[in-house]
Amino acid sequence: MARGPKKHLKRLNAPKKWMLDKLSGKLAPRPSAGPHKLRESMPLIVVLRNKLKYSLTYNETKKVTMSRAIKVDGKVRTDMCFPIGFQDVITIDKTGEHFRMLFDVKGRFLIHRVKKEEAAYKMCRVKSLSTAAKGIPVLVTHDGRTIRYPAPSVKVHDTIKLEIETGEILDYVK
């Protein structure tokens, strides 16, 4: 009997959205626990090594992430298996590049290069609305963010435009 969460992921059982080849090993990197589910995200190592081709090996990718060169949504991430999900912004300060995780028309993950102005915000889906302690209204987004005091006209399933640095709602779409 296994105890606790699974720590390994076979390559053939990895989500097809990652587009990993079958023959380059038995195992695939398993995403850590984080803001996105396993099937709705891709580990940072797969993005850097397989998609962007910034490194060739596991150890090279480890050195890049441990040098604190990679930011995801404005925060430095040193975990190679940090889950990168839909609309997440990846920033590489040393090269001055910004990327956004999107889906292509077939539902596969697509890394899209964006400008600095566009990398300052992200679109989030409102998953739930509730009230916290002392009657403070809060909303929860698809990537696990909790935002206090949203506009009263924002409802569940709306899309909000969120500024990454401050965490404020810039705009919303019904």
CSV table of N, CA, C and O in Angstrom, one decimal, residues 18-138:
chain,number,residue,atom,x,y,z
A,18,TRP,N,1.4,18.0,-23.4
A,18,TRP,CA,2.8,18.4,-23.2
A,18,TRP,C,3.6,18.1,-24.4
A,18,TRP,O,4.7,18.6,-24.6
A,19,MET,N,3.1,17.1,-25.3
A,19,MET,CA,3.8,16.7,-26.5
A,19,MET,C,5.2,16.2,-26.2
A,19,MET,O,6.2,16.7,-26.9
A,20,LEU,N,5.3,15.3,-25.3
A,20,LEU,CA,6.6,14.7,-25.0
A,20,LEU,C,6.8,13.5,-25.9
A,20,LEU,O,5.8,12.8,-26.2
A,21,ASP,N,8.0,13.2,-26.3
A,21,ASP,CA,8.2,12.0,-27.2
A,21,ASP,C,8.3,10.7,-26.3
A,21,ASP,O,8.5,10.8,-25.1
A,22,LYS,N,8.0,9.6,-26.9
A,22,LYS,CA,7.9,8.3,-26.1
A,22,LYS,C,9.3,7.7,-25.8
A,22,LYS,O,9.4,7.0,-24.8
A,23,LEU,N,10.3,8.0,-26.6
A,23,LEU,CA,11.5,7.2,-26.5
A,23,LEU,C,12.7,7.9,-25.7
A,23,LEU,O,13.7,7.3,-25.7
A,24,SER,N,12.5,9.0,-25.1
A,24,SER,CA,13.6,9.7,-24.4
A,24,SER,C,13.5,9.4,-22.9
A,24,SER,O,13.7,10.4,-22.1
A,25,GLY,N,13.3,8.2,-22.5
A,25,GLY,CA,13.3,7.9,-21.1
A,25,GLY,C,11.9,7.3,-20.6
A,25,GLY,O,11.0,7.3,-21.4
A,26,LYS,N,12.0,6.7,-19.4
A,26,LYS,CA,10.7,6.1,-18.9
A,26,LYS,C,9.9,7.1,-18.2
A,26,LYS,O,8.7,7.0,-18.2
A,27,LEU,N,10.5,8.0,-17.5
A,27,LEU,CA,9.8,8.9,-16.6
A,27,LEU,C,9.6,10.3,-17.2
A,27,LEU,O,10.5,10.7,-18.0
A,28,ALA,N,8.6,11.0,-16.7
A,28,ALA,CA,8.5,12.5,-17.1
A,28,ALA,C,8.4,13.3,-15.8
A,28,ALA,O,8.1,12.7,-14.7
A,29,PRO,N,8.8,14.5,-15.8
A,29,PRO,CA,8.7,15.3,-14.6
A,29,PRO,C,7.3,15.5,-14.2
A,29,PRO,O,6.4,15.9,-15.0
A,30,ARG,N,7.0,15.3,-12.9
A,30,ARG,CA,5.7,15.4,-12.4
A,30,ARG,C,5.5,16.8,-11.8
A,30,ARG,O,6.4,17.2,-11.0
A,31,PRO,N,4.5,17.6,-12.1
A,31,PRO,CA,4.3,18.9,-11.5
A,31,PRO,C,4.2,18.9,-10.0
A,31,PRO,O,3.5,18.0,-9.5
A,32,SER,N,4.7,19.8,-9.3
A,32,SER,CA,4.6,19.9,-7.9
A,32,SER,C,3.1,20.4,-7.6
A,32,SER,O,2.4,20.8,-8.5
A,33,ALA,N,2.8,20.3,-6.3
A,33,ALA,CA,1.5,20.9,-5.9
A,33,ALA,C,1.6,22.4,-6.1
A,33,ALA,O,2.6,23.0,-5.7
A,34,GLY,N,0.5,23.0,-6.6
A,34,GLY,CA,0.6,24.4,-6.8
A,34,GLY,C,-0.8,24.9,-7.3
A,34,GLY,O,-1.8,24.3,-7.0
A,35,PRO,N,-0.8,26.1,-8.0
A,35,PRO,CA,-2.0,26.7,-8.3
A,35,PRO,C,-2.8,26.0,-9.4
A,35,PRO,O,-4.0,26.3,-9.6
A,36,HIS,N,-2.2,25.1,-10.2
A,36,HIS,CA,-2.9,24.5,-11.3
A,36,HIS,C,-2.9,22.9,-11.1
A,36,HIS,O,-2.0,22.4,-10.5
A,37,LYS,N,-4.0,22.3,-11.6
A,37,LYS,CA,-4.0,20.8,-11.5
A,37,LYS,C,-3.0,20.2,-12.4
A,37,LYS,O,-2.5,20.8,-13.4
A,38,LEU,N,-2.7,18.9,-12.2
A,38,LEU,CA,-1.7,18.2,-13.0
A,38,LEU,C,-2.1,18.2,-14.5
A,38,LEU,O,-1.2,18.4,-15.3
A,39,ARG,N,-3.3,17.9,-14.8
A,39,ARG,CA,-3.8,17.8,-16.2
A,39,ARG,C,-4.0,19.1,-16.8
A,39,ARG,O,-4.1,19.2,-18.0
A,40,GLU,N,-4.0,20.2,-16.1
A,40,GLU,CA,-4.2,21.6,-16.6
A,40,GLU,C,-2.9,22.4,-16.6
A,40,GLU,O,-3.0,23.6,-16.7
A,41,SER,N,-1.8,21.7,-16.4
A,41,SER,CA,-0.5,22.5,-16.2
A,41,SER,C,0.6,21.7,-16.9
A,41,SER,O,0.5,20.6,-17.3
A,42,MET,N,1.8,22.4,-16.9
A,42,MET,CA,3.0,21.8,-17.4
A,42,MET,C,4.1,22.2,-16.5
A,42,MET,O,4.2,23.4,-16.1
A,43,PRO,N,5.0,21.3,-16.1
A,43,PRO,CA,6.1,21.7,-15.2
A,43,PRO,C,7.1,22.7,-15.9
A,43,PRO,O,7.3,22.7,-17.1
A,44,LEU,N,7.7,23.5,-15.1
A,44,LEU,CA,8.6,24.5,-15.6
A,44,LEU,C,9.8,23.9,-16.4
A,44,LEU,O,10.2,24.5,-17.3
A,45,ILE,N,10.2,22.7,-15.9
A,45,ILE,CA,11.4,22.1,-16.6
A,45,ILE,C,11.0,21.7,-18.1
A,45,ILE,O,11.8,21.9,-19.0
A,46,VAL,N,9.8,21.3,-18.3
A,46,VAL,CA,9.3,20.9,-19.7
A,46,VAL,C,9.3,22.2,-20.5
A,46,VAL,O,9.6,22.2,-21.7
A,47,VAL,N,8.8,23.3,-19.9
A,47,VAL,CA,8.8,24.6,-20.7
A,47,VAL,C,10.2,25.0,-21.1
A,47,VAL,O,10.4,25.4,-22.2
A,48,LEU,N,11.1,25.0,-20.1
A,48,LEU,CA,12.5,25.5,-20.4
A,48,LEU,C,13.3,24.6,-21.3
A,48,LEU,O,14.0,25.0,-22.2
A,49,ARG,N,13.2,23.3,-21.0
A,49,ARG,CA,14.0,22.3,-21.8
A,49,ARG,C,13.4,21.9,-23.1
A,49,ARG,O,14.1,22.0,-24.1
A,50,ASN,N,12.1,21.6,-23.1
A,50,ASN,CA,11.5,21.0,-24.3
A,50,ASN,C,10.9,22.0,-25.2
A,50,ASN,O,10.9,21.9,-26.5
A,51,LYS,N,10.3,23.1,-24.7
A,51,LYS,CA,9.6,24.0,-25.5
A,51,LYS,C,10.5,25.2,-25.9
A,51,LYS,O,10.5,25.5,-27.1
A,52,LEU,N,11.1,25.9,-25.0
A,52,LEU,CA,11.9,27.1,-25.3
A,52,LEU,C,13.3,26.7,-25.6
A,52,LEU,O,14.0,27.6,-26.2
A,53,LYS,N,13.8,25.5,-25.4
A,53,LYS,CA,15.1,25.0,-25.7
A,53,LYS,C,16.2,25.9,-25.0
A,53,LYS,O,17.3,26.2,-25.6
A,54,TYR,N,16.0,26.4,-23.8
A,54,TYR,CA,17.0,27.1,-23.1
A,54,TYR,C,18.1,26.2,-22.4
A,54,TYR,O,19.1,26.7,-22.0
A,55,SER,N,17.8,25.0,-22.3
A,55,SER,CA,18.7,24.0,-21.7
A,55,SER,C,18.5,22.7,-22.4
A,55,SER,O,17.5,22.4,-23.0
A,56,LEU,N,19.6,21.9,-22.3
A,56,LEU,CA,19.5,20.5,-23.0
A,56,LEU,C,19.3,19.4,-22.0
A,56,LEU,O,18.7,18.4,-22.4
A,57,THR,N,19.7,19.6,-20.7
A,57,THR,CA,19.6,18.5,-19.8
A,57,THR,C,18.9,18.9,-18.5
A,57,THR,O,18.7,20.1,-18.3
A,58,TYR,N,18.6,17.9,-17.7
A,58,TYR,CA,18.0,18.2,-16.4
A,58,TYR,C,18.9,19.1,-15.5
A,58,TYR,O,18.4,20.0,-14.9
A,59,ASN,N,20.2,18.7,-15.5
A,59,ASN,CA,21.1,19.5,-14.6
A,59,ASN,C,21.2,21.0,-15.1
A,59,ASN,O,21.4,21.9,-14.3
A,60,GLU,N,21.3,21.2,-16.4
A,60,GLU,CA,21.3,22.5,-16.9
A,60,GLU,C,20.1,23.3,-16.5
A,60,GLU,O,20.2,24.5,-16.1
A,61,THR,N,18.9,22.7,-16.6
A,61,THR,CA,17.7,23.4,-16.2
A,61,THR,C,17.7,23.7,-14.7
A,61,THR,O,17.2,24.7,-14.3
A,62,LYS,N,18.2,22.8,-13.9
A,62,LYS,CA,18.3,23.0,-12.5
A,62,LYS,C,19.2,24.2,-12.2
A,62,LYS,O,18.9,25.0,-11.3
A,63,LYS,N,20.3,24.3,-12.9
A,63,LYS,CA,21.2,25.5,-12.7
A,63,LYS,C,20.5,26.8,-13.1
A,63,LYS,O,20.7,27.8,-12.4
A,64,VAL,N,19.8,26.8,-14.1
A,64,VAL,CA,19.1,28.0,-14.6
A,64,VAL,C,18.0,28.4,-13.5
A,64,VAL,O,17.9,29.6,-13.2
A,65,THR,N,17.2,27.5,-13.0
A,65,THR,CA,16.2,27.8,-12.1
A,65,THR,C,16.8,28.2,-10.7
A,65,THR,O,16.3,29.1,-10.1
A,66,MET,N,17.8,27.5,-10.3
A,66,MET,CA,18.4,27.8,-9.0
A,66,MET,C,19.2,29.1,-9.0
A,66,MET,O,19.5,29.7,-8.0
A,67,SER,N,19.5,29.7,-10.2
A,67,SER,CA,20.2,31.0,-10.3
A,67,SER,C,19.2,32.1,-10.1
A,67,SER,O,19.5,33.3,-10.3
A,68,ARG,N,17.9,31.8,-9.9
A,68,ARG,CA,16.8,32.7,-9.7
A,68,ARG,C,16.6,33.6,-10.9
A,68,ARG,O,16.3,34.8,-10.7
A,69,ALA,N,16.7,33.0,-12.1
A,69,ALA,CA,16.6,33.8,-13.3
A,69,ALA,C,15.2,33.7,-13.9
A,69,ALA,O,14.9,34.5,-14.8
A,70,ILE,N,14.3,32.8,-13.4
A,70,ILE,CA,13.0,32.6,-14.0
A,70,ILE,C,11.9,33.2,-13.0
A,70,ILE,O,11.9,32.8,-11.8
A,71,LYS,N,11.0,34.0,-13.5
A,71,LYS,CA,9.9,34.4,-12.7
A,71,LYS,C,8.6,33.9,-13.4
A,71,LYS,O,8.5,34.0,-14.6
A,72,VAL,N,7.7,33.5,-12.6
A,72,VAL,CA,6.4,33.1,-13.0
A,72,VAL,C,5.4,34.0,-12.3
A,72,VAL,O,5.3,34.0,-11.1
A,73,ASP,N,4.6,34.7,-13.1
A,73,ASP,CA,3.7,35.7,-12.6
A,73,ASP,C,4.3,36.7,-11.6
A,73,ASP,O,3.8,37.0,-10.6
A,74,GLY,N,5.5,37.1,-11.9
A,74,GLY,CA,6.2,38.1,-11.1
A,74,GLY,C,6.9,37.6,-9.9
A,74,GLY,O,7.5,38.4,-9.2
A,75,LYS,N,6.9,36.3,-9.6
A,75,LYS,CA,7.6,35.8,-8.5
A,75,LYS,C,8.7,34.8,-8.9
A,75,LYS,O,8.5,34.0,-9.9
A,76,VAL,N,9.9,34.9,-8.3
A,76,VAL,CA,11.0,34.0,-8.6
A,76,VAL,C,10.6,32.6,-8.2
A,76,VAL,O,10.2,32.4,-7.1
A,77,ARG,N,10.8,31.6,-9.1
A,77,ARG,CA,10.5,30.2,-8.9
A,77,ARG,C,11.7,29.4,-9.1
A,77,ARG,O,12.3,29.4,-10.1
A,78,THR,N,12.1,28.7,-8.0
A,78,THR,CA,13.3,27.9,-8.1
A,78,THR,C,13.0,26.4,-8.2
A,78,THR,O,13.8,25.6,-8.4
A,79,ASP,N,11.7,26.1,-8.0
A,79,ASP,CA,11.2,24.7,-8.2
A,79,ASP,C,11.1,24.4,-9.7
A,79,ASP,O,10.3,25.0,-10.4
A,80,MET,N,11.9,23.4,-10.1
A,80,MET,CA,11.8,23.0,-11.5
A,80,MET,C,10.5,22.4,-12.0
A,80,MET,O,10.1,22.5,-13.1
A,81,CYS,N,9.8,21.9,-11.0
A,81,CYS,CA,8.5,21.2,-11.4
A,81,CYS,C,7.3,22.1,-11.0
A,81,CYS,O,6.2,21.6,-10.9
A,82,PHE,N,7.5,23.4,-10.9
A,82,PHE,CA,6.4,24.3,-10.6
A,82,PHE,C,5.4,24.3,-11.7
A,82,PHE,O,5.8,24.3,-12.9
A,83,PRO,N,4.1,24.1,-11.4
A,83,PRO,CA,3.2,24.0,-12.5
A,83,PRO,C,2.8,25.3,-13.2
A,83,PRO,O,2.5,26.3,-12.6
A,84,ILE,N,3.0,25.3,-14.5
A,84,ILE,CA,2.7,26.5,-15.3
A,84,ILE,C,1.4,26.2,-16.0
A,84,ILE,O,1.3,25.3,-16.8
A,85,GLY,N,0.4,27.1,-15.8
A,85,GLY,CA,-0.9,26.8,-16.3
A,85,GLY,C,-1.4,27.9,-17.3
A,85,GLY,O,-0.6,28.8,-17.7
A,86,PHE,N,-2.6,27.9,-17.7
A,86,PHE,CA,-3.2,28.8,-18.7
A,86,PHE,C,-3.1,30.2,-18.2
A,86,PHE,O,-3.4,30.5,-17.1
A,87,GLN,N,-2.6,31.1,-19.1
A,87,GLN,CA,-2.4,32.5,-18.9
A,87,GLN,C,-1.3,32.9,-17.9
A,87,GLN,O,-1.2,34.1,-17.6
A,88,ASP,N,-0.5,32.0,-17.5
A,88,ASP,CA,0.7,32.3,-16.7
A,88,ASP,C,1.7,33.0,-17.5
A,88,ASP,O,2.0,32.7,-18.7
A,89,VAL,N,2.4,34.0,-16.9
A,89,VAL,CA,3.4,34.8,-17.6
A,89,VAL,C,4.8,34.3,-17.1
A,89,VAL,O,5.0,34.4,-15.8
A,90,ILE,N,5.7,33.9,-18.0
A,90,ILE,CA,7.0,33.5,-17.6
A,90,ILE,C,8.0,34.6,-18.0
A,90,ILE,O,8.0,35.0,-19.2
A,91,THR,N,8.8,35.1,-17.1
A,91,THR,CA,9.7,36.2,-17.4
A,91,THR,C,11.1,35.8,-17.2
A,91,THR,O,11.4,35.2,-16.1
A,92,ILE,N,12.0,36.0,-18.1
A,92,ILE,CA,13.4,35.8,-18.0
A,92,ILE,C,14.1,37.1,-18.0
A,92,ILE,O,14.2,37.7,-19.1
A,93,ASP,N,14.6,37.6,-16.9
A,93,ASP,CA,15.1,38.9,-16.8
A,93,ASP,C,16.4,39.1,-17.5
A,93,ASP,O,16.7,40.1,-18.1
A,94,LYS,N,17.3,38.0,-17.5
A,94,LYS,CA,18.6,38.2,-18.1
A,94,LYS,C,18.5,38.4,-19.6
A,94,LYS,O,19.4,39.0,-20.2
A,95,THR,N,17.5,37.8,-20.2
A,95,THR,CA,17.3,38.0,-21.7
A,95,THR,C,16.3,39.1,-22.0
A,95,THR,O,16.2,39.5,-23.2
A,96,GLY,N,15.5,39.5,-21.0
A,96,GLY,CA,14.4,40.5,-21.2
A,96,GLY,C,13.2,39.9,-22.0
A,96,GLY,O,12.5,40.7,-22.7
A,97,GLU,N,13.0,38.6,-21.9
A,97,GLU,CA,11.9,38.0,-22.7
A,97,GLU,C,10.8,37.7,-21.7
A,97,GLU,O,10.9,37.4,-20.5
A,98,HIS,N,9.6,37.7,-22.3
A,98,HIS,CA,8.3,37.4,-21.6
A,98,HIS,C,7.5,36.4,-22.4
A,98,HIS,O,7.4,36.6,-23.6
A,99,PHE,N,6.9,35.4,-21.8
A,99,PHE,CA,6.1,34.4,-22.5
A,99,PHE,C,4.8,34.2,-21.7
A,99,PHE,O,4.8,34.4,-20.5
A,100,ARG,N,3.8,33.9,-22.5
A,100,ARG,CA,2.5,33.6,-21.9
A,100,ARG,C,2.1,32.2,-22.3
A,100,ARG,O,2.2,31.8,-23.5
A,101,MET,N,1.5,31.4,-21.4
A,101,MET,CA,1.1,30.0,-21.7
A,101,MET,C,-0.3,30.1,-22.2
A,101,MET,O,-1.2,30.6,-21.5
A,102,LEU,N,-0.6,29.6,-23.4
A,102,LEU,CA,-1.9,29.6,-24.0
A,102,LEU,C,-2.2,28.2,-24.6
A,102,LEU,O,-1.3,27.3,-24.5
A,103,PHE,N,-3.3,28.0,-25.2
A,103,PHE,CA,-3.7,26.8,-25.9
A,103,PHE,C,-3.7,27.0,-27.3
A,103,PHE,O,-4.2,28.1,-27.8
A,104,ASP,N,-3.4,26.1,-28.2
A,104,ASP,CA,-3.6,26.2,-29.6
A,104,ASP,C,-5.0,25.7,-30.0
A,104,ASP,O,-5.7,25.3,-29.1
A,105,VAL,N,-5.3,25.6,-31.2
A,105,VAL,CA,-6.7,25.3,-31.6
A,105,VAL,C,-7.0,23.8,-31.4
A,105,VAL,O,-8.1,23.4,-31.3
A,106,LYS,N,-6.0,23.0,-31.1
A,106,LYS,CA,-6.2,21.6,-30.8
A,106,LYS,C,-6.1,21.3,-29.3
A,106,LYS,O,-6.1,20.1,-28.9
A,107,GLY,N,-6.0,22.3,-28.5
A,107,GLY,CA,-6.0,22.1,-27.1
A,107,GLY,C,-4.6,21.8,-26.5
A,107,GLY,O,-4.5,21.4,-25.3
A,108,ARG,N,-3.5,22.0,-27.3
A,108,ARG,CA,-2.2,21.7,-26.8
A,108,ARG,C,-1.6,23.0,-26.2
A,108,ARG,O,-2.0,24.1,-26.6
A,109,PHE,N,-0.7,22.9,-25.3
A,109,PHE,CA,0.0,24.1,-24.7
A,109,PHE,C,0.8,24.8,-25.7
A,109,PHE,O,1.5,24.1,-26.5
A,110,LEU,N,0.8,26.1,-25.7
A,110,LEU,CA,1.5,26.9,-26.6
A,110,LEU,C,2.2,28.0,-25.8
A,110,LEU,O,1.6,28.7,-25.0
A,111,ILE,N,3.5,28.2,-26.0
A,111,ILE,CA,4.2,29.3,-25.4
A,111,ILE,C,4.3,30.4,-26.3
A,111,ILE,O,4.9,30.4,-27.4
A,112,HIS,N,3.6,31.6,-26.0
A,112,HIS,CA,3.5,32.7,-26.8
A,112,HIS,C,4.4,33.9,-26.3
A,112,HIS,O,4.3,34.2,-25.1
A,113,ARG,N,5.2,34.4,-27.1
A,113,ARG,CA,6.1,35.5,-26.7
A,113,ARG,C,5.3,36.8,-26.7
A,113,ARG,O,4.5,37.1,-27.6
A,114,VAL,N,5.4,37.6,-25.6
A,114,VAL,CA,4.6,38.8,-25.4
A,114,VAL,C,5.5,40.0,-25.1
A,114,VAL,O,6.7,39.8,-24.7
A,115,LYS,N,5.0,41.2,-25.3
A,115,LYS,CA,5.8,42.4,-24.9
A,115,LYS,C,5.7,42.6,-23.4
A,115,LYS,O,4.9,42.1,-22.7
A,116,LYS,N,6.6,43.5,-23.0
A,116,LYS,CA,6.7,43.8,-21.5
A,116,LYS,C,5.3,44.4,-21.0
A,116,LYS,O,4.9,44.1,-19.9
A,117,GLU,N,4.7,45.3,-21.8
A,117,GLU,CA,3.4,45.9,-21.4
A,117,GLU,C,2.3,44.8,-21.2
A,117,GLU,O,1.5,44.9,-20.3
A,118,GLU,N,2.3,43.8,-22.1
A,118,GLU,CA,1.3,42.8,-22.1
A,118,GLU,C,1.6,41.8,-21.0
A,118,GLU,O,0.7,41.1,-20.5
A,119,ALA,N,2.9,41.7,-20.6
A,119,ALA,CA,3.3,40.7,-19.5
A,119,ALA,C,2.9,41.3,-18.1
A,119,ALA,O,3.1,40.6,-17.1
A,120,ALA,N,2.4,42.5,-18.0
A,120,ALA,CA,2.1,43.1,-16.7
A,120,ALA,C,0.8,42.7,-16.2
A,120,ALA,O,0.4,43.0,-15.1
A,121,TYR,N,-0.1,42.0,-17.0
A,121,TYR,CA,-1.4,41.6,-16.6
A,121,TYR,C,-1.7,40.2,-17.1
A,121,TYR,O,-1.0,39.7,-17.9
A,122,LYS,N,-2.7,39.6,-16.5
A,122,LYS,CA,-3.2,38.3,-17.0
A,122,LYS,C,-4.7,38.2,-16.8
A,122,LYS,O,-5.3,39.0,-16.0
A,123,MET,N,-5.3,37.4,-17.6
A,123,MET,CA,-6.8,37.2,-17.5
A,123,MET,C,-7.0,36.0,-16.6
A,123,MET,O,-6.4,35.0,-16.8
A,124,CYS,N,-8.0,36.2,-15.7
A,124,CYS,CA,-8.3,35.1,-14.8
A,124,CYS,C,-9.8,34.9,-14.8
A,124,CYS,O,-10.6,35.8,-14.9
A,125,ARG,N,-10.2,33.6,-14.7
A,125,ARG,CA,-11.6,33.2,-14.6
A,125,ARG,C,-12.1,33.2,-13.2
A,125,ARG,O,-11.4,32.6,-12.4
A,126,VAL,N,-13.2,33.8,-12.9
A,126,VAL,CA,-13.8,33.8,-11.5
A,126,VAL,C,-14.4,32.4,-11.3
A,126,VAL,O,-15.4,32.0,-12.0
A,127,LYS,N,-13.9,31.7,-10.3
A,127,LYS,CA,-14.4,30.4,-10.0
A,127,LYS,C,-15.5,30.4,-8.9
A,127,LYS,O,-16.5,29.7,-9.0
A,128,SER,N,-15.3,31.3,-7.9
A,128,SER,CA,-16.4,31.4,-6.8
A,128,SER,C,-16.3,32.7,-6.2
A,128,SER,O,-15.3,33.4,-6.2
A,129,LEU,N,-17.5,33.1,-5.7
A,129,LEU,CA,-17.7,34.3,-4.9
A,129,LEU,C,-18.2,33.9,-3.5
A,129,LEU,O,-19.1,33.1,-3.4
A,130,SER,N,-17.6,34.5,-2.5
A,130,SER,CA,-18.1,34.3,-1.1
A,130,SER,C,-17.8,35.4,-0.2
A,130,SER,O,-17.2,36.4,-0.6
A,131,THR,N,-18.1,35.3,1.0
A,131,THR,CA,-17.8,36.3,2.0
A,131,THR,C,-16.9,35.7,3.0
A,131,THR,O,-17.1,34.6,3.5
A,132,ALA,N,-15.8,36.4,3.4
A,132,ALA,CA,-14.9,36.0,4.4
A,132,ALA,C,-15.3,36.5,5.8
A,132,ALA,O,-16.4,36.9,6.0
A,133,ALA,N,-14.4,36.4,6.7
A,133,ALA,CA,-14.7,36.9,8.1
A,133,ALA,C,-15.1,38.4,8.1
A,133,ALA,O,-14.6,39.1,7.3
A,134,LYS,N,-16.1,38.7,8.9
A,134,LYS,CA,-16.6,40.0,9.1
A,134,LYS,C,-17.3,40.5,7.8
A,134,LYS,O,-17.3,41.7,7.5
A,135,GLY,N,-17.8,39.6,7.0
A,135,GLY,CA,-18.6,40.0,5.8
A,135,GLY,C,-17.8,40.6,4.7
A,135,GLY,O,-18.4,41.3,3.8
A,136,ILE,N,-16.5,40.3,4.6
A,136,ILE,CA,-15.7,40.9,3.5
A,136,ILE,C,-15.9,40.0,2.2
A,136,ILE,O,-15.7,38.8,2.3
A,137,PRO,N,-16.4,40.6,1.1
A,137,PRO,CA,-16.5,39.8,-0.1
A,137,PRO,C,-15.2,39.4,-0.7
A,137,PRO,O,-14.3,40.3,-0.8
A,138,VAL,N,-15.1,38.2,-1.2
A,138,VAL,CA,-13.8,37.7,-1.8
A,138,VAL,C,-14.2,36.9,-3.0
A,138,VAL,O,-15.3,36.3,-3.1
